[in-house]
Amino acid sequence: MRLASLFAALALGLAACGPSQETTTPTAQQPVEIPEIYKARTDRGPDGEPIPIAAVRAAYLNDRNTRQLVSYNGTEAPGTIVVDPYARVLYHVQPGGQAMRYGVAVGRAGLTFEGRATIARKAAWPSWRPTDNMLRTEPQLYGQFAGGLPGGMQNPLGSRALYLYQGSVDTYYRIHGTLDPSSIGKATSAGCIRMFNQDVIDLFEQIPTGTEVIVRSQAESVAMEGPMQETPEGYVVPAAAVQPTADPAVSAQVASAPMQTAVVASAPVESAVPTGFTDPYAAMTAVPAATSVQPSLVSDPFATDAGFVSPVESAVPSR
């Protein structure tokens, strides 16, 4: 009884500190509206079958992850793709000093390549298979995928893949969809550059093979985007937008230093699969590019009878 009396007194005391007028009942929180471009859709699979793509949850659509047209101060020609793995964004340069900006996730292999390349291949719902070396060194992890994974929502490449080459040499650098939309905007344990499936479909449909891609170095990222800082949630934001710490010297040090990330560069062919099978490294569908660019939509070589051997490692089941 004494406890009940104490709660009653506390309630009266709080009421005495508040306004004397009658309080209103709080309104129910309105559901967050997901932009149309990120709502659920149905796409055509590798065999023409319908594949449902789930809507992107509103919680994943922060300002830097949401596709949007922004001002662009770079010098690249319209049509160029600019990947900034440190600011975790991808730009599709538009006329008039603008660019369409997409949020991306960056795997360890995403920090092993920088410079210029060309999109020599495109694939819708591509298949994927680990390399022979991955199977040999980590059979307990990759053995279940030894026969390859067909294209579909269970595939780590997601809905689309863009393959980057320098001349006729495969860079093993990929821009692709994802099985894990919660990873977009973050540094992840495997993969190259991944996008929301809705975003990579949009990009895929806009660009032809032969499109130039520029991948920024960390120094170029800082020069163009400014220093970035990682949030407790794993996203990056401009350091200038972060509340200053109590010590001005610490704040100045953070603002002047390049963003440090937990991602550790490793050889692309050795990237590991995250726990729970989210996105094993998906850069193994290599094929020498012809001097003249092949048709804009190329079926994945793993789905054909024409076997080949990667210039780095065997990445194709023996026929």
PDB file of C-alpha atoms in Angstrom:
ATOM      1  CA  MET A   1       0.000   0.000   0.000  1.00  0.00           C
ATOM      2  CA  ARG A   2       2.866   2.359   0.756  1.00  0.00           C
ATOM      3  CA  LEU A   3       4.212   1.776  -2.778  1.00  0.00           C
ATOM      4  CA  ALA A   4       0.840   2.603  -4.329  1.00  0.00           C
ATOM      5  CA  SER A   5       0.635   5.765  -2.240  1.00  0.00           C
ATOM      6  CA  LEU A   6       4.120   6.736  -3.379  1.00  0.00           C
ATOM      7  CA  PHE A   7       3.178   6.362  -7.100  1.00  0.00           C
ATOM      8  CA  ALA A   8      -0.002   8.380  -6.509  1.00  0.00           C
ATOM      9  CA  ALA A   9       1.943  11.177  -4.845  1.00  0.00           C
ATOM     10  CA  LEU A  10       4.497  11.183  -7.608  1.00  0.00           C
ATOM     11  CA  ALA A  11       1.780  11.463 -10.237  1.00  0.00           C
ATOM     12  CA  LEU A  12       0.183  14.374  -8.410  1.00  0.00           C
ATOM     13  CA  GLY A  13       3.535  16.076  -8.061  1.00  0.00           C
ATOM     14  CA  LEU A  14       4.223  15.775 -11.789  1.00  0.00           C
ATOM     15  CA  ALA A  15       0.754  17.091 -12.565  1.00  0.00           C
ATOM     16  CA  ALA A  16       1.406  20.100 -10.365  1.00  0.00           C
ATOM     17  CA  CYS A  17       4.518  20.943 -12.435  1.00  0.00           C
ATOM     18  CA  GLY A  18       2.604  20.850 -15.723  1.00  0.00           C
ATOM     19  CA  PRO A  19      -0.017  23.062 -17.357  1.00  0.00           C
ATOM     20  CA  SER A  20      -3.378  23.248 -15.675  1.00  0.00           C
ATOM     21  CA  GLN A  21      -5.357  22.801 -18.895  1.00  0.00           C
ATOM     22  CA  GLU A  22      -6.571  19.407 -20.016  1.00  0.00           C
ATOM     23  CA  THR A  23      -3.940  17.418 -21.899  1.00  0.00           C
ATOM     24  CA  THR A  24      -4.706  15.972 -25.300  1.00  0.00           C
ATOM     25  CA  THR A  25      -4.305  12.352 -26.275  1.00  0.00           C
ATOM     26  CA  PRO A  26      -1.129  11.893 -28.370  1.00  0.00           C
ATOM     27  CA  THR A  27      -1.835  11.140 -31.998  1.00  0.00           C
ATOM     28  CA  ALA A  28      -0.800   7.819 -33.423  1.00  0.00           C
ATOM     29  CA  GLN A  29       2.507   7.887 -35.299  1.00  0.00           C
ATOM     30  CA  GLN A  30       1.994   7.870 -39.034  1.00  0.00           C
ATOM     31  CA  PRO A  31       3.743   5.085 -40.936  1.00  0.00           C
ATOM     32  CA  VAL A  32       6.830   6.155 -42.857  1.00  0.00           C
ATOM     33  CA  GLU A  33       6.131   6.317 -46.572  1.00  0.00           C
ATOM     34  CA  ILE A  34       8.597   4.368 -48.697  1.00  0.00           C
ATOM     35  CA  PRO A  35       9.478   6.185 -51.947  1.00  0.00           C
ATOM     36  CA  GLU A  36       7.921   4.626 -55.025  1.00  0.00           C
ATOM     37  CA  ILE A  37      11.327   3.716 -56.449  1.00  0.00           C
ATOM     38  CA  TYR A  38      12.028   1.501 -53.432  1.00  0.00           C
ATOM     39  CA  LYS A  39       8.687  -0.265 -53.172  1.00  0.00           C
ATOM     40  CA  ALA A  40       8.246  -3.960 -53.894  1.00  0.00           C
ATOM     41  CA  ARG A  41       8.309  -4.984 -57.530  1.00  0.00           C
ATOM     42  CA  THR A  42       8.409  -8.081 -59.678  1.00  0.00           C
ATOM     43  CA  ASP A  43      11.272  -8.625 -62.111  1.00  0.00           C
ATOM     44  CA  ARG A  44      11.967 -11.260 -64.762  1.00  0.00           C
ATOM     45  CA  GLY A  45      14.381 -13.962 -63.691  1.00  0.00           C
ATOM     46  CA  PRO A  46      17.111 -15.631 -65.773  1.00  0.00           C
ATOM     47  CA  ASP A  47      14.594 -18.009 -67.347  1.00  0.00           C
ATOM     48  CA  GLY A  48      11.826 -15.454 -67.680  1.00  0.00           C
ATOM     49  CA  GLU A  49      10.180 -16.485 -64.424  1.00  0.00           C
ATOM     50  CA  PRO A  50       8.783 -13.771 -62.120  1.00  0.00           C
ATOM     51  CA  ILE A  51      11.039 -12.877 -59.181  1.00  0.00           C
ATOM     52  CA  PRO A  52       9.560 -10.706 -56.430  1.00  0.00           C
ATOM     53  CA  ILE A  53      11.862  -8.024 -55.034  1.00  0.00           C
ATOM     54  CA  ALA A  54      10.901  -6.873 -51.559  1.00  0.00           C
ATOM     55  CA  ALA A  55      10.504  -3.197 -50.720  1.00  0.00           C
ATOM     56  CA  VAL A  56      13.495  -1.546 -49.059  1.00  0.00           C
ATOM     57  CA  ARG A  57      12.702  -0.882 -45.427  1.00  0.00           C
ATOM     58  CA  ALA A  58      12.383   2.790 -44.544  1.00  0.00           C
ATOM     59  CA  ALA A  59      14.993   2.326 -41.801  1.00  0.00           C
ATOM     60  CA  TYR A  60      17.651   1.725 -44.487  1.00  0.00           C
ATOM     61  CA  LEU A  61      16.754   4.822 -46.519  1.00  0.00           C
ATOM     62  CA  ASN A  62      18.737   7.552 -44.830  1.00  0.00           C
ATOM     63  CA  ASP A  63      19.727  10.664 -46.773  1.00  0.00           C
ATOM     64  CA  ARG A  64      22.994   9.276 -48.125  1.00  0.00           C
ATOM     65  CA  ASN A  65      21.524   5.891 -49.052  1.00  0.00           C
ATOM     66  CA  THR A  66      18.494   7.194 -50.935  1.00  0.00           C
ATOM     67  CA  ARG A  67      18.818   7.660 -54.677  1.00  0.00           C
ATOM     68  CA  GLN A  68      18.701  11.376 -55.481  1.00  0.00           C
ATOM     69  CA  LEU A  69      19.811  13.955 -58.022  1.00  0.00           C
ATOM     70  CA  VAL A  70      22.530  16.141 -56.508  1.00  0.00           C
ATOM     71  CA  SER A  71      24.887  18.897 -57.569  1.00  0.00           C
ATOM     72  CA  TYR A  72      28.177  17.493 -58.816  1.00  0.00           C
ATOM     73  CA  ASN A  73      31.481  19.365 -58.821  1.00  0.00           C
ATOM     74  CA  GLY A  74      33.614  16.786 -60.589  1.00  0.00           C
ATOM     75  CA  THR A  75      35.016  17.168 -64.103  1.00  0.00           C
ATOM     76  CA  GLU A  76      33.873  13.804 -65.484  1.00  0.00           C
ATOM     77  CA  ALA A  77      31.750  13.763 -68.627  1.00  0.00           C
ATOM     78  CA  PRO A  78      28.022  13.005 -68.438  1.00  0.00           C
ATOM     79  CA  GLY A  79      27.406   9.270 -68.511  1.00  0.00           C
ATOM     80  CA  THR A  80      30.488   8.435 -66.437  1.00  0.00           C
ATOM     81  CA  ILE A  81      30.143   6.294 -63.331  1.00  0.00           C
ATOM     82  CA  VAL A  82      32.154   7.532 -60.334  1.00  0.00           C
ATOM     83  CA  VAL A  83      32.519   5.181 -57.380  1.00  0.00           C
ATOM     84  CA  ASP A  84      33.669   6.561 -54.030  1.00  0.00           C
ATOM     85  CA  PRO A  85      34.217   3.527 -51.775  1.00  0.00           C
ATOM     86  CA  TYR A  86      35.288   5.719 -48.843  1.00  0.00           C
ATOM     87  CA  ALA A  87      32.260   8.022 -48.879  1.00  0.00           C
ATOM     88  CA  ARG A  88      30.193   4.930 -49.840  1.00  0.00           C
ATOM     89  CA  VAL A  89      28.369   6.531 -52.727  1.00  0.00           C
ATOM     90  CA  LEU A  90      28.190   5.988 -56.474  1.00  0.00           C
ATOM     91  CA  TYR A  91      27.556   8.835 -58.933  1.00  0.00           C
ATOM     92  CA  HIS A  92      26.087   8.588 -62.412  1.00  0.00           C
ATOM     93  CA  VAL A  93      27.165  11.918 -63.890  1.00  0.00           C
ATOM     94  CA  GLN A  94      24.395  13.889 -65.615  1.00  0.00           C
ATOM     95  CA  PRO A  95      24.513  17.016 -67.819  1.00  0.00           C
ATOM     96  CA  GLY A  96      24.387  20.456 -66.233  1.00  0.00           C
ATOM     97  CA  GLY A  97      26.646  19.864 -63.253  1.00  0.00           C
ATOM     98  CA  GLN A  98      24.439  17.227 -61.693  1.00  0.00           C
ATOM     99  CA  ALA A  99      24.696  13.539 -60.872  1.00  0.00           C
ATOM    100  CA  MET A 100      22.395  10.796 -59.679  1.00  0.00           C
ATOM    101  CA  ARG A 101      23.808   9.620 -56.372  1.00  0.00           C
ATOM    102  CA  TYR A 102      23.279   6.109 -54.997  1.00  0.00           C
ATOM    103  CA  GLY A 103      24.274   4.659 -51.650  1.00  0.00           C
ATOM    104  CA  VAL A 104      26.560   1.624 -51.776  1.00  0.00           C
ATOM    105  CA  ALA A 105      28.062  -0.950 -49.447  1.00  0.00           C
ATOM    106  CA  VAL A 106      31.788  -1.597 -49.668  1.00  0.00           C
ATOM    107  CA  GLY A 107      33.366  -4.987 -49.113  1.00  0.00           C
ATOM    108  CA  ARG A 108      37.045  -5.583 -48.429  1.00  0.00           C
ATOM    109  CA  ALA A 109      37.667  -6.150 -52.117  1.00  0.00           C
ATOM    110  CA  GLY A 110      36.024  -2.783 -52.790  1.00  0.00           C
ATOM    111  CA  LEU A 111      39.144  -1.070 -51.474  1.00  0.00           C
ATOM    112  CA  THR A 112      41.623  -3.027 -53.583  1.00  0.00           C
ATOM    113  CA  PHE A 113      40.996  -1.250 -56.881  1.00  0.00           C
ATOM    114  CA  GLU A 114      41.157   2.404 -57.877  1.00  0.00           C
ATOM    115  CA  GLY A 115      41.494   4.231 -61.171  1.00  0.00           C
ATOM    116  CA  ARG A 116      39.736   3.901 -64.512  1.00  0.00           C
ATOM    117  CA  ALA A 117      37.936   0.949 -66.015  1.00  0.00           C
ATOM    118  CA  THR A 118      35.169   0.148 -68.481  1.00  0.00           C
ATOM    119  CA  ILE A 119      31.961  -1.787 -68.038  1.00  0.00           C
ATOM    120  CA  ALA A 120      32.571  -4.554 -70.574  1.00  0.00           C
ATOM    121  CA  ARG A 121      29.836  -6.929 -69.439  1.00  0.00           C
ATOM    122  CA  LYS A 122      26.381  -6.679 -67.924  1.00  0.00           C
ATOM    123  CA  ALA A 123      24.335  -9.539 -66.538  1.00  0.00           C
ATOM    124  CA  ALA A 124      20.781  -9.762 -65.224  1.00  0.00           C
ATOM    125  CA  TRP A 125      20.303 -12.225 -62.347  1.00  0.00           C
ATOM    126  CA  PRO A 126      23.817 -13.637 -62.836  1.00  0.00           C
ATOM    127  CA  SER A 127      24.963 -16.908 -61.328  1.00  0.00           C
ATOM    128  CA  TRP A 128      27.948 -17.243 -59.007  1.00  0.00           C
ATOM    129  CA  ARG A 129      30.467 -19.881 -57.999  1.00  0.00           C
ATOM    130  CA  PRO A 130      33.395 -19.691 -55.565  1.00  0.00           C
ATOM    131  CA  THR A 131      36.865 -20.117 -57.004  1.00  0.00           C
ATOM    132  CA  ASP A 132      38.743 -23.398 -56.708  1.00  0.00           C
ATOM    133  CA  ASN A 133      41.101 -21.756 -54.232  1.00  0.00           C
ATOM    134  CA  MET A 134      38.197 -20.634 -52.050  1.00  0.00           C
ATOM    135  CA  LEU A 135      36.857 -24.179 -52.107  1.00  0.00           C
ATOM    136  CA  ARG A 136      40.274 -25.611 -51.272  1.00  0.00           C
ATOM    137  CA  THR A 137      41.162 -23.257 -48.436  1.00  0.00           C
ATOM    138  CA  GLU A 138      37.722 -22.984 -46.804  1.00  0.00           C
ATOM    139  CA  PRO A 139      35.751 -26.054 -47.832  1.00  0.00           C
ATOM    140  CA  GLN A 140      33.534 -25.883 -44.751  1.00  0.00           C
ATOM    141  CA  LEU A 141      32.407 -22.423 -45.798  1.00  0.00           C
ATOM    142  CA  TYR A 142      32.250 -22.666 -49.584  1.00  0.00           C
ATOM    143  CA  GLY A 143      31.739 -26.374 -50.184  1.00  0.00           C
ATOM    144  CA  GLN A 144      27.968 -25.993 -50.186  1.00  0.00           C
ATOM    145  CA  PHE A 145      28.296 -23.655 -53.189  1.00  0.00           C
ATOM    146  CA  ALA A 146      30.739 -25.811 -55.181  1.00  0.00           C
ATOM    147  CA  GLY A 147      28.143 -26.477 -57.863  1.00  0.00           C
ATOM    148  CA  GLY A 148      27.446 -22.770 -58.262  1.00  0.00           C
ATOM    149  CA  LEU A 149      24.344 -20.755 -57.477  1.00  0.00           C
ATOM    150  CA  PRO A 150      21.885 -19.898 -60.237  1.00  0.00           C
ATOM    151  CA  GLY A 151      20.627 -16.359 -60.630  1.00  0.00           C
ATOM    152  CA  GLY A 152      17.895 -15.379 -58.239  1.00  0.00           C
ATOM    153  CA  MET A 153      17.222 -13.883 -54.833  1.00  0.00           C
ATOM    154  CA  GLN A 154      19.428 -16.523 -53.185  1.00  0.00           C
ATOM    155  CA  ASN A 155      22.445 -15.349 -55.218  1.00  0.00           C
ATOM    156  CA  PRO A 156      25.032 -12.976 -53.674  1.00  0.00           C
ATOM    157  CA  LEU A 157      25.173 -10.860 -56.840  1.00  0.00           C
ATOM    158  CA  GLY A 158      21.528  -9.911 -56.508  1.00  0.00           C
ATOM    159  CA  SER A 159      19.472  -8.666 -59.425  1.00  0.00           C
ATOM    160  CA  ARG A 160      22.190  -7.225 -61.678  1.00  0.00           C
ATOM    161  CA  ALA A 161      25.970  -7.187 -62.075  1.00  0.00           C
ATOM    162  CA  LEU A 162      28.314  -4.838 -63.919  1.00  0.00           C
ATOM    163  CA  TYR A 163      31.799  -6.194 -64.719  1.00  0.00           C
ATOM    164  CA  LEU A 164      34.750  -3.825 -64.910  1.00  0.00           C
ATOM    165  CA  TYR A 165      37.682  -4.337 -67.277  1.00  0.00           C
ATOM    166  CA  GLN A 166      40.814  -2.430 -68.200  1.00  0.00           C
ATOM    167  CA  GLY A 167      41.225  -3.134 -71.886  1.00  0.00           C
ATOM    168  CA  SER A 168      40.853  -6.911 -72.174  1.00  0.00           C
ATOM    169  CA  VAL A 169      41.879  -7.545 -68.566  1.00  0.00           C
ATOM    170  CA  ASP A 170      39.252  -8.282 -65.950  1.00  0.00           C
ATOM    171  CA  THR A 171      39.769  -6.140 -62.837  1.00  0.00           C
ATOM    172  CA  TYR A 172      37.651  -8.519 -60.725  1.00  0.00           C
ATOM    173  CA  TYR A 173      35.851  -5.392 -59.563  1.00  0.00           C
ATOM    174  CA  ARG A 174      32.062  -5.600 -59.635  1.00  0.00           C
ATOM    175  CA  ILE A 175      29.077  -3.367 -59.059  1.00  0.00           C
ATOM    176  CA  HIS A 176      26.118  -5.559 -58.171  1.00  0.00           C
ATOM    177  CA  GLY A 177      22.934  -6.046 -56.173  1.00  0.00           C
ATOM    178  CA  THR A 178      22.669  -7.602 -52.739  1.00  0.00           C
ATOM    179  CA  LEU A 179      20.989 -10.202 -50.586  1.00  0.00           C
ATOM    180  CA  ASP A 180      21.279  -7.892 -47.583  1.00  0.00           C
ATOM    181  CA  PRO A 181      19.747  -4.419 -48.029  1.00  0.00           C
ATOM    182  CA  SER A 182      20.636  -3.565 -44.418  1.00  0.00           C
ATOM    183  CA  SER A 183      24.310  -3.479 -45.462  1.00  0.00           C
ATOM    184  CA  ILE A 184      23.971  -0.562 -47.892  1.00  0.00           C
ATOM    185  CA  GLY A 185      25.957   2.432 -46.699  1.00  0.00           C
ATOM    186  CA  LYS A 186      28.209   0.284 -44.544  1.00  0.00           C
ATOM    187  CA  ALA A 187      31.558  -1.489 -44.733  1.00  0.00           C
ATOM    188  CA  THR A 188      30.965  -5.212 -45.042  1.00  0.00           C
ATOM    189  CA  SER A 189      33.161  -8.273 -44.788  1.00  0.00           C
ATOM    190  CA  ALA A 190      32.945  -9.384 -48.407  1.00  0.00           C
ATOM    191  CA  GLY A 191      32.087  -8.236 -51.892  1.00  0.00           C
ATOM    192  CA  CYS A 192      32.980  -5.298 -54.099  1.00  0.00           C
ATOM    193  CA  ILE A 193      30.423  -2.495 -54.519  1.00  0.00           C
ATOM    194  CA  ARG A 194      26.835  -3.517 -53.839  1.00  0.00           C
ATOM    195  CA  MET A 195      23.627  -1.536 -54.213  1.00  0.00           C
ATOM    196  CA  PHE A 196      19.964  -1.943 -53.370  1.00  0.00           C
ATOM    197  CA  ASN A 197      18.479  -4.256 -56.003  1.00  0.00           C
ATOM    198  CA  GLN A 198      16.108  -1.464 -57.064  1.00  0.00           C
ATOM    199  CA  ASP A 199      19.040   0.909 -57.550  1.00  0.00           C
ATOM    200  CA  VAL A 200      21.265  -1.441 -59.508  1.00  0.00           C
ATOM    201  CA  ILE A 201      18.345  -2.248 -61.824  1.00  0.00           C
ATOM    202  CA  ASP A 202      17.872   1.475 -62.427  1.00  0.00           C
ATOM    203  CA  LEU A 203      21.567   1.966 -63.151  1.00  0.00           C
ATOM    204  CA  PHE A 204      21.752  -1.164 -65.308  1.00  0.00           C
ATOM    205  CA  GLU A 205      18.967   0.068 -67.570  1.00  0.00           C
ATOM    206  CA  GLN A 206      20.533   3.502 -68.060  1.00  0.00           C
ATOM    207  CA  ILE A 207      24.114   2.664 -68.970  1.00  0.00           C
ATOM    208  CA  PRO A 208      25.479   0.749 -71.982  1.00  0.00           C
ATOM    209  CA  THR A 209      28.520  -1.459 -72.067  1.00  0.00           C
ATOM    210  CA  GLY A 210      31.578   0.627 -72.748  1.00  0.00           C
ATOM    211  CA  THR A 211      30.649   3.094 -69.994  1.00  0.00           C
ATOM    212  CA  GLU A 212      33.698   4.524 -68.250  1.00  0.00           C
ATOM    213  CA  VAL A 213      33.989   3.977 -64.498  1.00  0.00           C
ATOM    214  CA  ILE A 214      36.283   5.940 -62.207  1.00  0.00           C
ATOM    215  CA  VAL A 215      36.982   4.553 -58.740  1.00  0.00           C
ATOM    216  CA  ARG A 216      38.352   7.180 -56.382  1.00  0.00           C
ATOM    217  CA  SER A 217      41.351   6.698 -54.141  1.00  0.00           C
ATOM    218  CA  GLN A 218      41.083   7.710 -50.502  1.00  0.00           C
ATOM    219  CA  ALA A 219      42.947  10.958 -51.210  1.00  0.00           C
ATOM    220  CA  GLU A 220      40.575  11.765 -54.075  1.00  0.00           C
ATOM    221  CA  SER A 221      37.612  10.983 -51.848  1.00  0.00           C
ATOM    222  CA  VAL A 222      38.764  13.407 -49.166  1.00  0.00           C
ATOM    223  CA  ALA A 223      39.451  16.091 -51.788  1.00  0.00           C
ATOM    224  CA  MET A 224      35.993  15.758 -53.370  1.00  0.00           C
ATOM    225  CA  GLU A 225      33.763  14.753 -50.446  1.00  0.00           C
ATOM    226  CA  GLY A 226      35.708  16.054 -47.463  1.00  0.00           C
ATOM    227  CA  PRO A 227      36.666  13.918 -44.471  1.00  0.00           C
ATOM    228  CA  MET A 228      34.077  11.330 -43.472  1.00  0.00           C
ATOM    229  CA  GLN A 229      33.297   9.883 -40.075  1.00  0.00           C
ATOM    230  CA  GLU A 230      31.649   6.581 -39.278  1.00  0.00           C
ATOM    231  CA  THR A 231      28.561   6.625 -37.073  1.00  0.00           C
ATOM    232  CA  PRO A 232      27.871   4.056 -34.345  1.00  0.00           C
ATOM    233  CA  GLU A 233      25.377   2.453 -36.735  1.00  0.00           C
ATOM    234  CA  GLY A 234      28.121   1.842 -39.309  1.00  0.00           C
ATOM    235  CA  TYR A 235      27.218   4.549 -41.829  1.00  0.00           C
ATOM    236  CA  VAL A 236      29.518   7.391 -42.874  1.00  0.00           C
ATOM    237  CA  VAL A 237      28.653  11.075 -42.760  1.00  0.00           C
ATOM    238  CA  PRO A 238      30.684  14.229 -43.443  1.00  0.00           C
ATOM    239  CA  ALA A 239      32.849  14.902 -40.410  1.00  0.00           C
ATOM    240  CA  ALA A 240      31.660  18.527 -40.403  1.00  0.00           C
ATOM    241  CA  ALA A 241      28.107  17.314 -39.739  1.00  0.00           C
ATOM    242  CA  VAL A 242      29.094  15.426 -36.568  1.00  0.00           C
ATOM    243  CA  GLN A 243      28.586  17.195 -33.259  1.00  0.00           C
ATOM    244  CA  PRO A 244      31.971  18.419 -31.950  1.00  0.00           C
ATOM    245  CA  THR A 245      33.488  16.681 -28.957  1.00  0.00           C
ATOM    246  CA  ALA A 246      34.166  18.483 -25.702  1.00  0.00           C
ATOM    247  CA  ASP A 247      37.845  18.841 -26.572  1.00  0.00           C
ATOM    248  CA  PRO A 248      38.364  21.222 -29.561  1.00  0.00           C
ATOM    249  CA  ALA A 249      41.739  19.621 -30.273  1.00  0.00           C
ATOM    250  CA  VAL A 250      40.081  16.236 -30.703  1.00  0.00           C
ATOM    251  CA  SER A 251      37.483  17.726 -33.033  1.00  0.00           C
ATOM    252  CA  ALA A 252      40.163  19.331 -35.199  1.00  0.00           C
ATOM    253  CA  GLN A 253      42.068  16.056 -35.389  1.00  0.00           C
ATOM    254  CA  VAL A 254      38.953  14.139 -36.504  1.00  0.00           C
ATOM    255  CA  ALA A 255      38.051  16.730 -39.148  1.00  0.00           C
ATOM    256  CA  SER A 256      41.539  16.746 -40.671  1.00  0.00           C
ATOM    257  CA  ALA A 257      42.109  13.011 -40.779  1.00  0.00           C
ATOM    258  CA  PRO A 258      40.791  10.677 -43.500  1.00  0.00           C
ATOM    259  CA  MET A 259      37.989   8.409 -42.398  1.00  0.00           C
ATOM    260  CA  GLN A 260      39.264   5.174 -40.935  1.00  0.00           C
ATOM    261  CA  THR A 261      37.259   2.079 -41.675  1.00  0.00           C
ATOM    262  CA  ALA A 262      37.188  -1.373 -40.191  1.00  0.00           C
ATOM    263  CA  VAL A 263      37.401  -2.881 -43.659  1.00  0.00           C
ATOM    264  CA  VAL A 264      40.763  -4.514 -44.322  1.00  0.00           C
ATOM    265  CA  ALA A 265      41.928  -4.824 -47.889  1.00  0.00           C
ATOM    266  CA  SER A 266      42.535  -8.364 -49.026  1.00  0.00           C
ATOM    267  CA  ALA A 267      43.001 -10.197 -52.278  1.00  0.00           C
ATOM    268  CA  PRO A 268      39.632 -10.206 -54.087  1.00  0.00           C
ATOM    269  CA  VAL A 269      39.692 -13.952 -54.603  1.00  0.00           C
ATOM    270  CA  GLU A 270      40.168 -14.602 -50.882  1.00  0.00           C
ATOM    271  CA  SER A 271      37.253 -12.621 -49.426  1.00  0.00           C
ATOM    272  CA  ALA A 272      35.167 -14.506 -46.887  1.00  0.00           C
ATOM    273  CA  VAL A 273      31.442 -15.071 -46.580  1.00  0.00           C
ATOM    274  CA  PRO A 274      29.714 -13.199 -43.733  1.00  0.00           C
ATOM    275  CA  THR A 275      28.013 -15.269 -41.071  1.00  0.00           C
ATOM    276  CA  GLY A 276      24.524 -16.236 -42.133  1.00  0.00           C
ATOM    277  CA  PHE A 277      25.246 -16.308 -45.877  1.00  0.00           C
ATOM    278  CA  THR A 278      24.600 -12.707 -46.782  1.00  0.00           C
ATOM    279  CA  ASP A 279      26.972 -11.934 -49.620  1.00  0.00           C
ATOM    280  CA  PRO A 280      30.005 -14.078 -50.453  1.00  0.00           C
ATOM    281  CA  TYR A 281      32.441 -12.328 -52.735  1.00  0.00           C
ATOM    282  CA  ALA A 282      30.914 -12.176 -56.155  1.00  0.00           C
ATOM    283  CA  ALA A 283      33.761 -11.257 -58.469  1.00  0.00           C
ATOM    284  CA  MET A 284      34.428 -14.628 -60.004  1.00  0.00           C
ATOM    285  CA  THR A 285      32.507 -14.510 -63.276  1.00  0.00           C
ATOM    286  CA  ALA A 286      35.506 -13.432 -65.298  1.00  0.00           C
ATOM    287  CA  VAL A 287      35.685 -13.694 -69.035  1.00  0.00           C
ATOM    288  CA  PRO A 288      38.145 -11.995 -71.389  1.00  0.00           C
ATOM    289  CA  ALA A 289      36.542  -8.987 -72.997  1.00  0.00           C
ATOM    290  CA  ALA A 290      36.629  -8.805 -76.763  1.00  0.00           C
ATOM    291  CA  THR A 291      38.220  -5.814 -78.449  1.00  0.00           C
ATOM    292  CA  SER A 292      34.788  -4.703 -79.528  1.00  0.00           C
ATOM    293  CA  VAL A 293      32.252  -4.638 -76.711  1.00  0.00           C
ATOM    294  CA  GLN A 294      29.838  -7.538 -76.689  1.00  0.00           C
ATOM    295  CA  PRO A 295      26.055  -7.115 -76.741  1.00  0.00           C
ATOM    296  CA  SER A 296      24.677  -5.022 -73.903  1.00  0.00           C
ATOM    297  CA  LEU A 297      23.175  -7.933 -72.022  1.00  0.00           C
ATOM    298  CA  VAL A 298      25.496 -10.898 -71.662  1.00  0.00           C
ATOM    299  CA  SER A 299      24.383 -14.124 -70.023  1.00  0.00           C
ATOM    300  CA  ASP A 300      26.594 -15.361 -67.227  1.00  0.00           C
ATOM    301  CA  PRO A 301      29.310 -17.766 -68.450  1.00  0.00           C
ATOM    302  CA  PHE A 302      28.578 -20.195 -65.624  1.00  0.00           C
ATOM    303  CA  ALA A 303      25.186 -20.791 -67.215  1.00  0.00           C
ATOM    304  CA  THR A 304      26.662 -21.728 -70.586  1.00  0.00           C
ATOM    305  CA  ASP A 305      28.499 -24.779 -71.930  1.00  0.00           C
ATOM    306  CA  ALA A 306      31.502 -22.714 -72.927  1.00  0.00           C
ATOM    307  CA  GLY A 307      33.843 -23.305 -70.015  1.00  0.00           C
ATOM    308  CA  PHE A 308      36.857 -21.094 -69.450  1.00  0.00           C
ATOM    309  CA  VAL A 309      39.574 -20.595 -66.881  1.00  0.00           C
ATOM    310  CA  SER A 310      40.085 -17.336 -65.040  1.00  0.00           C
ATOM    311  CA  PRO A 311      43.493 -15.728 -65.672  1.00  0.00           C
ATOM    312  CA  VAL A 312      43.949 -15.708 -61.899  1.00  0.00           C
ATOM    313  CA  GLU A 313      42.292 -18.903 -60.717  1.00  0.00           C
ATOM    314  CA  SER A 314      39.944 -21.532 -61.985  1.00  0.00           C
ATOM    315  CA  ALA A 315      36.464 -20.155 -61.332  1.00  0.00           C
ATOM    316  CA  VAL A 316      34.359 -22.424 -63.509  1.00  0.00           C
ATOM    317  CA  PRO A 317      33.159 -25.977 -62.811  1.00  0.00           C
ATOM    318  CA  SER A 318      35.050 -28.517 -64.888  1.00  0.00           C
ATOM    319  CA  ARG A 319      32.927 -29.707 -67.827  1.00  0.00           C
TER     320      ARG A 319
END
